[in-house]
Short mmCIF file of C-alpha atoms in Angstrom, two decimals:
data_model
loop_
_atom_site.label_atom_id
_atom_site.label_comp_id
_atom_site.label_asym_id
_atom_site.label_seq_id
_atom_site.Cartn_x
_atom_site.Cartn_y
_atom_site.Cartn_z
CA UNK A 4 -15.61 -9.11 -10.82
CA UNK A 5 -14.10 -8.09 -14.15
CA UNK A 6 -13.49 -10.52 -17.00
CA UNK A 7 -11.22 -9.44 -19.83
CA UNK A 8 -11.61 -11.49 -23.01
CA UNK A 9 -9.41 -11.58 -26.06
CA UNK A 10 -9.60 -13.53 -29.30
CA UNK A 11 -6.39 -14.80 -30.86
CA UNK A 12 -5.71 -14.99 -34.57
CA UNK A 13 -6.87 -18.61 -34.62
CA UNK A 14 -10.23 -17.63 -33.14
CA UNK A 15 -9.65 -19.01 -29.64
CA UNK A 16 -10.94 -16.88 -26.79
CA UNK A 17 -8.58 -15.96 -23.97
CA UNK A 18 -9.78 -14.44 -20.75
CA UNK A 19 -8.41 -13.02 -17.54
CA UNK A 20 -10.63 -12.62 -14.50
CA UNK A 21 -10.03 -9.96 -11.84
CA UNK A 22 -11.97 -10.24 -8.60
CA UNK A 23 -12.09 -7.38 -6.11
CA UNK A 24 -13.52 -7.08 -2.64
CA UNK A 25 -16.32 -4.52 -2.74
CA UNK A 26 -19.90 -3.97 -1.67
CA UNK A 27 -22.48 -5.72 -3.83
CA UNK A 28 -24.81 -3.42 -5.73
CA UNK A 29 -28.11 -4.14 -7.39
CA UNK A 30 -27.43 -6.01 -10.59
CA UNK A 31 -28.42 -3.80 -13.52
CA UNK A 32 -27.55 -4.40 -17.14
CA UNK A 33 -25.68 -1.57 -18.85
CA UNK A 34 -25.87 -2.09 -22.60
CA UNK A 35 -23.24 0.54 -23.32
CA UNK A 36 -20.47 -1.05 -21.27
CA UNK A 37 -21.62 -4.68 -21.24
CA UNK A 38 -21.95 -4.53 -17.49
CA UNK A 39 -24.02 -6.50 -15.05
CA UNK A 40 -23.14 -4.90 -11.72
CA UNK A 41 -21.01 -5.95 -9.97
CA UNK A 42 -19.87 -8.08 -12.95
CA UNK A 43 -18.16 -6.33 -15.89
CA UNK A 44 -17.36 -8.03 -19.19
CA UNK A 45 -14.56 -6.24 -21.02
CA UNK A 46 -13.30 -7.09 -24.50
CA UNK A 47 -9.61 -6.35 -25.01
CA UNK A 48 -6.69 -7.70 -27.02
CA UNK A 49 -4.24 -8.94 -24.41
CA UNK A 50 -1.37 -8.53 -26.87
CA UNK A 51 -1.89 -4.76 -26.55
CA UNK A 52 -0.62 -2.81 -23.53
CA UNK A 53 -2.08 -4.14 -20.29
CA UNK A 54 -1.24 -0.82 -18.63
CA UNK A 55 -3.53 0.90 -21.15
CA UNK A 56 -6.28 -1.56 -20.30
CA UNK A 57 -6.00 -0.68 -16.61
CA UNK A 58 -5.78 3.10 -16.88
CA UNK A 59 -7.94 3.88 -19.92
CA UNK A 60 -10.63 1.24 -19.60
CA UNK A 61 -10.88 -0.56 -16.26
CA UNK A 62 -10.40 2.40 -13.92
CA UNK A 63 -12.48 5.14 -15.64
CA UNK A 64 -15.23 2.97 -17.10
CA UNK A 65 -15.52 -0.12 -14.92
CA UNK A 66 -14.73 1.18 -11.42
CA UNK A 67 -11.61 -0.95 -11.12
CA UNK A 68 -9.79 0.07 -7.92
CA UNK A 69 -6.09 -0.80 -8.07
CA UNK A 70 -5.66 0.08 -4.38
CA UNK A 71 -7.87 -2.86 -3.34
CA UNK A 72 -6.64 -6.45 -2.95
CA UNK A 73 -7.23 -7.98 -6.39
CA UNK A 74 -7.17 -11.62 -7.46
CA UNK A 75 -6.24 -12.27 -11.09
CA UNK A 76 -7.15 -15.70 -12.45
CA UNK A 77 -5.47 -16.98 -15.62
CA UNK A 78 -6.59 -20.39 -16.84
CA UNK A 79 -4.62 -21.43 -19.92
CA UNK A 80 -4.14 -17.77 -20.90
CA UNK A 81 -0.36 -17.33 -20.85
CA UNK A 82 0.26 -20.38 -23.03
CA UNK A 83 -1.34 -18.63 -26.03
CA UNK A 84 0.53 -15.34 -25.57
CA UNK A 85 4.02 -14.38 -26.72
CA UNK A 86 6.48 -14.72 -23.83
CA UNK A 87 7.30 -11.02 -23.69
CA UNK A 88 3.60 -10.09 -23.75
CA UNK A 89 2.95 -12.46 -20.88
CA UNK A 90 5.75 -10.91 -18.85
CA UNK A 91 4.49 -7.41 -19.63
CA UNK A 92 1.05 -8.33 -18.26
CA UNK A 93 2.55 -9.66 -15.03
CA UNK A 94 4.79 -6.61 -14.67
CA UNK A 95 1.85 -4.25 -15.28
CA UNK A 96 -0.16 -6.00 -12.59
CA UNK A 97 2.61 -5.74 -9.99
CA UNK A 98 3.39 -2.15 -10.99
CA UNK A 99 -0.16 -0.77 -10.90
CA UNK A 100 -1.97 -2.85 -8.28
CA UNK A 101 -1.28 -2.29 -4.58
CA UNK A 102 -2.04 -5.83 -3.42
CA UNK A 103 -2.16 -8.17 -6.44
CA UNK A 104 -2.74 -11.89 -6.09
CA UNK A 105 -2.39 -14.30 -9.00
CA UNK A 106 -3.76 -17.81 -9.57
CA UNK A 107 -2.44 -19.45 -12.74
CA UNK A 108 -3.25 -22.78 -14.37
CA UNK A 109 -1.00 -23.53 -17.32
CA UNK A 110 0.39 -26.69 -18.96
CA UNK A 111 3.81 -27.86 -17.85
CA UNK A 112 5.29 -29.45 -20.96
CA UNK A 113 8.61 -30.30 -19.34
CA UNK A 114 12.20 -30.21 -20.51
CA UNK A 115 12.95 -30.72 -24.18
CA UNK A 116 13.57 -34.35 -25.18
CA UNK A 117 12.70 -35.57 -21.68
CA UNK A 118 8.92 -35.32 -21.40
CA UNK A 119 7.18 -37.42 -24.04
CA UNK A 120 3.72 -36.11 -23.17
CA UNK A 121 4.96 -32.54 -23.52
CA UNK A 122 6.56 -33.33 -26.87
CA UNK A 123 3.27 -34.68 -28.23
CA UNK A 124 1.38 -31.61 -26.96
CA UNK A 125 3.86 -29.25 -28.62
CA UNK A 126 3.71 -31.21 -31.89
CA UNK A 127 -0.10 -31.10 -31.95
CA UNK A 128 -0.34 -27.39 -31.10
CA UNK A 129 2.37 -26.49 -33.59
CA UNK A 130 0.69 -28.52 -36.32
CA UNK A 131 -2.59 -26.72 -35.56
CA UNK A 132 -0.72 -23.39 -35.85
CA UNK A 133 -1.57 -22.51 -32.26
CA UNK A 134 1.97 -22.58 -30.88
CA UNK A 135 5.13 -21.03 -32.29
CA UNK A 136 8.61 -20.39 -30.82
CA UNK A 137 7.56 -16.99 -29.42
CA UNK A 138 4.73 -18.40 -27.29
CA UNK A 139 4.92 -18.59 -23.52
CA UNK A 140 4.03 -22.29 -23.70
CA UNK A 141 7.38 -23.06 -25.31
CA UNK A 142 9.39 -20.63 -23.18
CA UNK A 143 7.95 -21.43 -19.75
CA UNK A 144 8.24 -25.19 -19.88
CA UNK A 145 8.65 -26.28 -16.27
CA UNK A 146 7.19 -25.54 -12.85
CA UNK A 147 10.48 -23.91 -11.94
CA UNK A 148 10.16 -21.63 -14.98
CA UNK A 149 6.61 -20.67 -14.01
CA UNK A 150 7.54 -19.77 -10.44
CA UNK A 151 10.64 -17.85 -11.51
CA UNK A 152 8.60 -15.94 -14.06
CA UNK A 153 6.25 -14.68 -11.34
CA UNK A 154 8.99 -13.85 -8.87
CA UNK A 155 11.09 -12.06 -11.51
CA UNK A 156 8.38 -10.96 -13.94
CA UNK A 157 9.39 -8.45 -16.55
CA UNK A 158 12.57 -9.04 -18.48
CA UNK A 159 13.92 -12.52 -19.03
CA UNK A 160 16.45 -13.33 -16.32
CA UNK A 161 18.69 -16.16 -15.22
CA UNK A 162 16.56 -18.63 -13.27
CA UNK A 163 19.46 -19.90 -11.16
CA UNK A 164 18.56 -17.57 -8.28
CA UNK A 165 14.82 -18.18 -8.27
CA UNK A 166 14.62 -20.43 -5.25
CA UNK A 167 15.07 -24.11 -4.58
CA UNK A 168 13.18 -26.61 -6.72
CA UNK A 169 12.35 -29.93 -5.11
CA UNK A 170 11.75 -32.38 -7.95
CA UNK A 171 10.91 -35.20 -5.55
CA UNK A 172 7.95 -33.27 -4.15
CA UNK A 173 7.07 -31.64 -7.50
CA UNK A 174 6.85 -28.37 -5.62
CA UNK A 175 8.63 -25.09 -6.04
CA UNK A 176 8.65 -22.21 -3.60
CA UNK A 177 10.48 -19.02 -4.45
CA UNK A 178 9.81 -17.79 -0.95
CA UNK A 179 9.76 -14.05 -0.30
CA UNK A 180 11.10 -11.95 -3.15
CA UNK A 181 11.60 -8.24 -3.64
CA UNK A 182 8.26 -6.54 -4.35
CA UNK A 183 10.07 -4.46 -6.99
CA UNK A 184 10.94 -7.60 -8.95
CA UNK A 185 7.60 -9.33 -9.12
CA UNK A 186 5.12 -11.02 -6.83
CA UNK A 187 6.32 -10.98 -3.26
CA UNK A 188 5.44 -14.60 -2.46
CA UNK A 189 5.36 -17.30 -5.11
CA UNK A 190 4.65 -21.01 -4.80
CA UNK A 191 3.48 -23.65 -7.23
CA UNK A 192 2.83 -27.34 -7.68
CA UNK A 193 1.75 -29.76 -10.37
CA UNK A 194 -1.49 -31.71 -10.50
CA UNK A 195 -0.06 -34.68 -8.65
CA UNK A 196 1.06 -32.54 -5.72
CA UNK A 197 -2.26 -30.68 -5.66
CA UNK A 198 -4.20 -33.93 -5.72
CA UNK A 199 -2.16 -35.46 -2.94
CA UNK A 200 -1.75 -32.47 -0.61
CA UNK A 201 -4.44 -29.86 -1.30
CA UNK A 202 -7.59 -31.85 -2.10
CA UNK A 203 -9.17 -33.74 0.77
CA UNK A 204 -10.90 -37.10 0.42
CA UNK A 205 -14.22 -35.26 0.68
CA UNK A 206 -13.17 -32.90 -2.15
CA UNK A 207 -12.29 -35.88 -4.35
CA UNK A 208 -15.55 -37.69 -3.66
CA UNK A 209 -17.58 -34.56 -4.40
CA UNK A 210 -15.71 -33.94 -7.66
CA UNK A 211 -16.10 -37.55 -8.78
CA UNK A 212 -19.86 -37.32 -8.28
CA UNK A 213 -20.19 -34.20 -10.42
CA UNK A 214 -19.73 -35.80 -13.84
CA UNK A 215 -17.98 -38.65 -15.54
CA UNK A 216 -14.34 -38.01 -16.35
CA UNK A 217 -13.53 -37.83 -20.05
CA UNK A 218 -10.06 -39.11 -19.24
CA UNK A 219 -8.13 -40.35 -16.23
CA UNK A 220 -4.59 -39.17 -15.69
CA UNK A 221 -2.09 -42.01 -15.50
CA UNK A 222 -0.87 -41.06 -12.02
CA UNK A 223 -4.40 -41.64 -10.68
#
């Protein structure tokens, strides 16, 4: 596993995890490269070239193997990045990794003037100088936008051809796309859909026993 961390100008840490299938080795701490085999902690500014990160740091120093199936996990990472930087990262991953897989958790703030919760979130983040018009948070506002971004990652394109969006089911599936455009298969859902269709009753009971919730979403 490789974790890439970055600190934004407001001091907030951002991280991207990359998990690869490989044989486990004895865990030994390497003070020079901040490595605990098979776990590698890499510090890098994600606003710099992601291609440089892969070829000048991950491959030669941290045994990253782009030919292996690789899972990239981004939890609230894109929202703090400029939109074009976010797209460059996704394009670099699809360009340089043979079998990339991506799991993303990001806020869905909704259409302008239609989603009151999203409006409040944007106001708070803007007031705190965390969000500005260049950020991915304000440019990838809906589930449809998120899915289209993965299926057509790279330059900004018209989203009209990015698959069928079913608002009733809160689910979007871009289906199979050209591997030269972006990720070959893309699907996404919001929390409500995940709660209703992915989590089992046993999963919910186990999660509820872990700790008290600091807040309960209104749909629950």
